[in-house]
Amino acid sequence: MSAPPAADAADAAPFREAVVDLGAVRDNVRTLARAVSPAHVMVVVKANGYGHGAVPVARAALAGGADWLGVADLHEGLQLRAARIDAPILAWLHDPGADFAPAIAGHLDLGASSLGQLSAIAAAAASVGTVAAVHLKLDTGLSRSGIPPEHWPETVARAAELEADGRIRVRGIFSHLANTSPDEDAVQLAAFERGLESAAAAGLRPELRHLASTAGALRLPASRFDLVRIGIGAYGIPPFGDGTTAAELGLRPAMTLRGRVAAVRRIPAGAGVSYGHIWRAARPTTVALVPLGYADGVPRQASGRAEVWLAGARRPVIGRIAMDQFVVDVGDDRVETGEEVVLFGDPETGAPSADDWGDAADTIGYDIVTRIGPRVPKRYVGGE
């Protein structure tokens, strides 16, 4: 395999950099939108767009055919509005003392996970003299946020009263699959349908019913309803954890984490590397220093387990990953200071994937891309 191309062939790799391919985001959304049609598509850009940058990713997602954006909290939604993004936005995780008035004035749709939240949203709507768009969140078995089944009747009845009074509009009803197994997903699907029946009995007629994230949208068509919430799939990372690759789903990873080799040295047999000398050279070998560490989001747990792409091959990480740097073994191959090293990117180019690093750190690809720290500048390519 040849080395992955640099983001800008005219420039050498920087000391450290995350390259975000907005064209990949756009194409991934188009691919997923085709797969789930005719359902609407919400692309989730919470947590700064899963570490990719919320505003540029949101614009790329909308260009790719998304008709909604999703965020966790009100602040994230208002940041998108401040960037003059006027697409529908849903925010669903709220501080117990949240002031909903600015969000309602900013035309954010609001998830309501309890009767108390519903009442607070209605009161805030009255204070700004407008109608709040609400999505009732039902707990169908994930046991996190959401209205528990025993409270569905009273909550949907109150929502219908507030809607009749012109204080709220129940635009949606939603829940979230645990993605545990097909059988357990089917149990949650049945519970969600019972919740919808309870809402209908109270007179609610939401235009959007949504349950599926990327995993459910692709593998459980019955969970698509009117809208699907595409999260990690938009960023080109498979949601399944079963070895399915991005390429098999027609997706491309959007983020490449790369840098330049900071130092190269030849060490003798028996030499220890990095803190604690958990790795010692079994033979004379060449090692290269990579200037990224756990301060940049590179997981220390991947010490001695992960790989990078360097000088045309995958190279093992050896010794402890430190705050600012780690070391890789290149054997007897020739490597120069300043050469590009790719920690993760598109595996079709030969580089490790974010999921590969997730496996090495006993976590998931989502965790790897969202943890990249502020010391790593982002460069955007592929924008329109």
GROMACS .gro file of C-alpha atoms in nm, residues 13 22 27-28 35 41 44 46 64 73 97 99 104 167 180 196 201 203 216 246 291 319 328 347 371:
model
   25
   13ALA     CA    1   0.266   1.766   0.733
   22LEU     CA    2  -1.609   1.795   0.482
   27ASP     CA    3  -2.104   1.217   0.096
   28ASN     CA    4  -2.171   1.008   0.406
   35ALA     CA    5  -3.050   0.427   0.257
   41VAL     CA    6  -3.246   1.283   0.841
   44VAL     CA    7  -2.616   1.500   1.529
   46LYS     CA    8  -2.322   1.752   1.959
   64GLY     CA    9  -2.548   1.647   0.193
   73ASP     CA   10  -2.769   2.098   2.511
   97GLY     CA   11  -3.239   2.491   3.617
   99ASP     CA   12  -3.352   2.894   3.113
  104ILE     CA   13  -3.726   2.924   2.235
  167ARG     CA   14  -4.821   2.736   2.472
  180THR     CA   15  -2.805  -0.440   2.258
  196LEU     CA   16  -4.716   0.656   2.051
  201ALA     CA   17  -5.519   0.859   2.276
  203GLY     CA   18  -5.507   1.371   2.106
  216GLY     CA   19  -3.095   0.120   1.402
  246ALA     CA   20  -1.682   0.206   0.679
  291PRO     CA   21   0.471   1.457   1.897
  319GLY     CA   22   0.638   0.198   2.558
  328VAL     CA   23   0.709   0.379   1.745
  347PRO     CA   24  -0.816   0.249   0.648
  371ARG     CA   25  -1.132   1.339   2.264
   0.00000   0.00000   0.00000
